[in-house]
Amino acid sequence: MLSRLSAGALKKAASAGTSRSSSLFNGARSASVRFASTKASAESFIASRTALVTASAVAVGSVAWYTHLYGSLPFLGEVHASHLSDEGLHPVAYPWSHKGLLDTFDHASIRRGYQVYREVCAACHSLDRIAWRNLVGVSHTADEVRAMAEEVEYTDGPNDQGEMFQRPGKLSDYMPGPYPNEEAARASNGGAMPPDLSLIIKARHGGADYLFSLLTGYIDPPAGVEIREGMNYNPYFPGGAISMPRVLFDGLVEYDDGTPATTSQMAKDVTTFLSWAAEPEHDERKKYGIKAVIIFSTLFALSVYIKRFKWGPIKNRRILYNPPDTTGKSH
């Protein structure tokens, strides 16, 4: 049969086979190139995502570290119209006993701090949000707190005759303020209003560090700084001029436990007391946090056990179906 084919037909068939093989080769080559480009693009995509995540983490971490060091976001503090000295000197971060993640208050320091507040601070500052009962089990016993409350006379009533009367304090009463109203407080302090100290730790930037630095930071004004008469210089107070004079001096109070009443010790104790006053539930909150961790970790361990040893065999079992043999049965 091959002998019957002409030379032109044989040449055309040979050229068709050559073109077909070359097309298959080119297709395989293009496929390999396509696969190679897809792999390269995937690697570049992963590398770009990794670089993006790394750059974002570095940027966020830098902003957080700057804010932790200087107390404000970068670049935003420079647009203030006021001078940086008007915001006060940034306080040092002190290692408070309750500052840790699972640390609690020093209750002996709270007791001493309440003594400093009662003998020194209570002459001008109120503590409106703290009741006598809040001290029970924290710094004093119930009998001690009841005796301290009974030393204060409270206006109550009306009685059966419709008149107000005076009675001794009870555990449910809130601690009395030094002044009957705001006008009396301003009149007694040269027009300045002594702030309530219940939430002073939460209300001031720097919290406990700021208050301790303020109480121990009274110095003479530096050269070139003029302070008005009746004002005092404290670099930690915004503006530097504060109407409250220095109130803590060595030996000002006599602690019941014999602790030396130095200026720094009294400032530390009253700061600890006011930190507790701003957050009386601090210790209980951390205790509940530990209990929650114990409960959730136990539940997680149980879920892992059930998943591995109970649900795992059921999920991974193999079901075999053997159809009945119907070859020997008649229809």
XYZ file of C-alpha atoms in Angstrom:
331
model
C 0.000 0.000 0.000
C 2.905 2.321 0.729
C 4.046 1.819 -2.813
C 0.784 3.184 -4.098
C 1.243 6.539 -2.199
C 2.896 9.327 -4.079
C 6.019 11.104 -2.909
C 4.026 14.295 -2.256
C 1.632 12.500 0.080
C 4.520 11.004 2.027
C 6.174 14.399 2.372
C 2.912 15.981 3.559
C 2.407 13.267 6.178
C 5.974 13.666 7.457
C 5.563 17.434 7.789
C 2.264 16.992 9.668
C 3.900 14.613 12.159
C 6.768 17.021 12.714
C 4.431 19.945 13.331
C 2.347 17.840 15.723
C 5.366 16.820 17.800
C 6.655 20.364 17.885
C 3.267 21.640 19.056
C 3.182 19.043 21.826
C 6.693 20.056 22.893
C 5.801 23.716 22.882
C 2.638 23.021 24.889
C 4.569 21.079 27.517
C 7.151 23.848 27.666
C 4.514 26.536 28.067
C 2.814 24.490 30.778
C 6.075 24.149 32.682
C 6.718 27.850 32.317
C 3.206 28.579 33.536
C 3.653 26.311 36.539
C 6.979 27.935 37.326
C 5.489 31.441 37.120
C 2.588 30.397 39.371
C 4.999 29.039 41.985
C 7.116 32.175 41.836
C 4.079 34.422 42.203
C 2.882 32.405 45.202
C 6.267 32.738 46.880
C 6.378 36.463 46.189
C 2.836 36.815 47.564
C 3.795 35.047 50.804
C 6.955 37.134 51.100
C 5.014 40.362 50.574
C 2.421 39.400 53.179
C 5.164 38.532 55.664
C 6.888 41.845 55.037
C 3.588 43.697 55.463
C 2.819 41.977 58.767
C 6.356 42.576 60.036
C 6.295 46.260 59.099
C 2.869 46.713 60.696
C 4.007 45.014 63.915
C 7.124 47.200 64.089
C 5.070 50.365 63.509
C 2.438 49.500 66.121
C 5.071 48.409 68.621
C 7.035 51.627 68.138
C 3.932 53.752 68.722
C 3.006 51.733 71.838
C 6.534 51.992 73.257
C 6.659 55.751 72.599
C 3.294 56.224 74.288
C 4.455 54.153 77.285
C 7.620 56.213 77.673
C 6.271 59.719 77.090
C 2.585 59.408 77.923
C 1.209 60.634 74.578
C 1.012 59.546 70.967
C 3.939 60.592 68.745
C 3.596 63.828 66.753
C 0.239 64.670 68.352
C 1.704 66.304 71.441
C 3.666 68.775 69.342
C 0.576 70.509 67.972
C -0.518 71.815 71.384
C -0.597 75.585 71.714
C 0.647 75.329 75.301
C 4.226 74.634 76.321
C 5.265 71.154 77.408
C 6.012 72.470 80.902
C 2.323 73.295 81.302
C 1.568 69.565 81.443
C 3.931 68.916 84.335
C 6.963 66.694 84.673
C 6.342 63.084 83.713
C 6.478 60.930 86.878
C 8.760 57.943 87.331
C 7.203 54.463 87.127
C 7.457 52.956 90.614
C 7.228 49.198 91.399
C 3.938 49.192 93.314
C 3.063 45.993 95.116
C -0.309 45.774 93.328
C 0.989 46.583 89.857
C 1.549 43.023 88.660
C -0.922 40.945 86.736
C -1.774 38.755 89.740
C -0.529 40.998 92.568
C -2.828 42.336 95.280
C -2.775 45.370 97.546
C -0.537 45.634 100.580
C -3.275 45.794 103.216
C -0.924 46.934 105.971
C -0.013 49.872 103.738
C -3.725 50.579 103.166
C -4.256 50.780 106.936
C -1.330 53.170 107.353
C -2.502 55.168 104.354
C -5.942 55.608 105.859
C -4.294 56.952 109.000
C -2.382 59.511 106.922
C -5.565 60.493 105.102
C -7.541 60.876 108.340
C -4.879 62.891 110.156
C -3.557 64.972 107.244
C -5.590 64.886 104.026
C -9.105 64.833 105.501
C -8.706 68.429 106.690
C -9.238 69.625 103.093
C -10.164 66.671 100.868
C -13.284 64.520 100.922
C -13.723 60.840 100.146
C -17.364 60.801 99.099
C -17.518 57.394 97.408
C -16.123 55.348 100.288
C -18.387 54.117 103.084
C -17.195 52.939 106.464
C -18.188 49.374 105.614
C -15.694 49.341 102.737
C -12.834 49.306 105.260
C -14.079 46.144 106.978
C -11.881 43.179 106.117
C -9.503 45.344 104.099
C -7.625 47.429 106.630
C -9.666 47.237 109.849
C -11.969 44.876 111.704
C -15.694 45.483 111.953
C -15.423 46.633 115.589
C -12.641 49.105 114.725
C -14.590 50.589 111.842
C -17.793 50.771 113.897
C -15.937 52.656 116.632
C -14.468 55.127 114.115
C -17.873 55.689 112.527
C -19.508 56.391 115.885
C -17.044 59.212 116.491
C -18.740 61.212 113.714
C -22.171 62.853 114.107
C -24.514 62.561 111.114
C -27.665 64.545 110.446
C -30.603 62.174 110.007
C -34.369 62.310 110.041
C -36.969 63.491 110.151
C -38.135 61.893 113.390
C -41.704 61.425 114.586
C -41.989 65.178 115.216
C -40.726 65.983 111.717
C -37.397 67.354 112.903
C -33.872 66.461 111.858
C -31.573 65.049 114.510
C -27.952 64.089 115.074
C -26.914 60.478 115.498
C -23.632 58.532 115.640
C -22.320 57.132 112.405
C -23.028 53.603 111.178
C -21.147 51.240 108.915
C -23.486 52.099 106.028
C -22.690 55.827 106.222
C -20.255 57.419 103.813
C -17.188 59.201 105.116
C -17.943 62.832 105.913
C -16.373 65.709 104.009
C -14.479 68.581 105.607
C -16.816 71.282 104.245
C -20.623 71.495 104.051
C -20.624 72.744 100.435
C -18.381 73.885 97.585
C -18.603 77.582 98.467
C -17.305 76.916 101.976
C -14.453 74.839 100.538
C -13.412 77.635 98.157
C -13.690 80.272 100.848
C -11.367 78.295 103.118
C -8.744 77.681 100.408
C -8.330 81.053 98.735
C -10.780 80.310 95.941
C -9.324 76.877 95.084
C -11.531 73.800 95.293
C -9.802 70.797 96.903
C -10.763 67.796 94.732
C -12.458 64.721 96.082
C -9.926 61.906 96.435
C -12.201 58.930 95.799
C -11.155 58.586 92.142
C -8.079 60.814 92.088
C -5.843 57.902 91.021
C -8.061 57.201 88.009
C -8.582 60.879 87.204
C -4.924 61.869 86.908
C -2.544 60.855 84.162
C 0.141 58.690 85.706
C -2.152 57.478 88.504
C -0.283 56.357 91.608
C 3.090 57.412 90.170
C 1.817 60.958 89.661
C 0.353 61.258 93.163
C 3.469 59.935 94.886
C 5.690 62.237 92.815
C 3.434 65.193 93.574
C 3.483 64.609 97.339
C 7.271 64.256 97.426
C 8.160 66.713 94.643
C 7.951 70.110 96.355
C 11.109 72.126 95.690
C 12.137 75.760 95.473
C 11.341 77.351 92.112
C 14.337 77.367 89.763
C 15.970 80.533 88.559
C 13.757 82.511 86.224
C 10.469 80.986 87.457
C 8.188 83.311 89.392
C 5.468 81.932 91.649
C 2.610 84.109 92.891
C 2.162 84.723 96.576
C 0.258 81.909 98.214
C 1.306 79.386 95.533
C 3.913 76.645 95.738
C 6.226 75.202 93.105
C 5.930 71.539 92.160
C 7.298 70.421 88.779
C 4.879 67.479 88.611
C 1.805 69.704 88.759
C 0.612 71.110 85.398
C 1.983 74.627 85.155
C 4.291 74.136 88.145
C 2.286 76.386 90.502
C 0.005 74.604 92.985
C -2.034 76.134 95.775
C -1.676 73.104 98.076
C 1.460 73.463 100.203
C 3.679 70.608 101.212
C 1.815 68.642 103.866
C 4.024 65.595 104.526
C 7.042 65.909 106.799
C 9.078 63.296 108.615
C 7.419 62.155 111.843
C 4.120 63.897 111.123
C 2.092 60.820 112.136
C 2.846 57.917 114.450
C 2.029 54.564 112.930
C 0.439 51.927 115.137
C 2.721 49.187 113.800
C 5.903 51.153 114.482
C 6.811 51.844 110.849
C 9.045 54.964 110.577
C 6.845 57.799 109.304
C 9.184 59.320 106.748
C 7.894 61.585 104.003
C 8.298 58.953 101.317
C 6.738 56.248 103.519
C 3.660 58.356 104.241
C 3.351 59.319 100.564
C 3.607 55.669 99.556
C 1.006 54.553 102.112
C -1.573 57.235 101.332
C -1.091 56.602 97.594
C -1.738 52.893 98.152
C -4.833 53.735 100.186
C -6.189 56.035 97.474
C -5.408 53.417 94.812
C -7.586 51.003 96.753
C -10.272 53.687 97.200
C -10.397 54.195 93.428
C -10.807 50.450 92.842
C -12.000 48.587 95.961
C -12.823 45.511 93.870
C -9.210 45.224 92.654
C -8.270 42.121 94.658
C -11.604 40.378 94.073
C -11.389 41.048 90.350
C -7.998 39.373 90.118
C -9.229 36.475 92.259
C -12.154 35.954 89.891
C -9.728 36.137 86.986
C -7.676 33.264 88.415
C -10.847 31.246 88.997
C -11.945 31.879 85.414
C -8.556 30.696 84.105
C -8.852 27.508 86.187
C -12.390 26.815 84.963
C -11.693 27.486 81.283
C -8.426 25.523 81.301
C -10.247 22.561 82.882
C -13.016 22.764 80.287
C -10.426 22.949 77.519
C -8.669 19.852 78.848
C -11.999 17.999 78.994
C -12.858 19.031 75.439
C -9.483 17.784 74.194
C -9.997 14.468 76.000
C -13.515 14.014 74.594
C -12.348 14.953 71.105
C -9.409 12.548 71.218
C -10.796 9.510 73.009
C -14.560 9.729 72.609
C -15.438 11.525 69.400
C -12.240 10.586 67.520
C -13.013 6.845 67.153
C -16.569 7.630 66.065
C -15.455 10.175 63.523
C -12.693 8.023 62.044
C -14.452 4.635 62.044
C -14.919 2.744 58.773
C -18.314 1.304 57.942
C -18.318 -1.725 55.622
C -21.491 -2.850 53.919
C -21.759 -6.431 52.703
C -24.785 -6.808 50.458
C -26.764 -10.013 50.911
C -26.125 -12.886 48.537
C -29.159 -13.225 46.314
C -27.702 -15.561 43.674
C -29.325 -18.669 45.119
C -32.753 -17.149 45.574
C -35.514 -17.406 43.011
C -37.678 -14.491 41.986
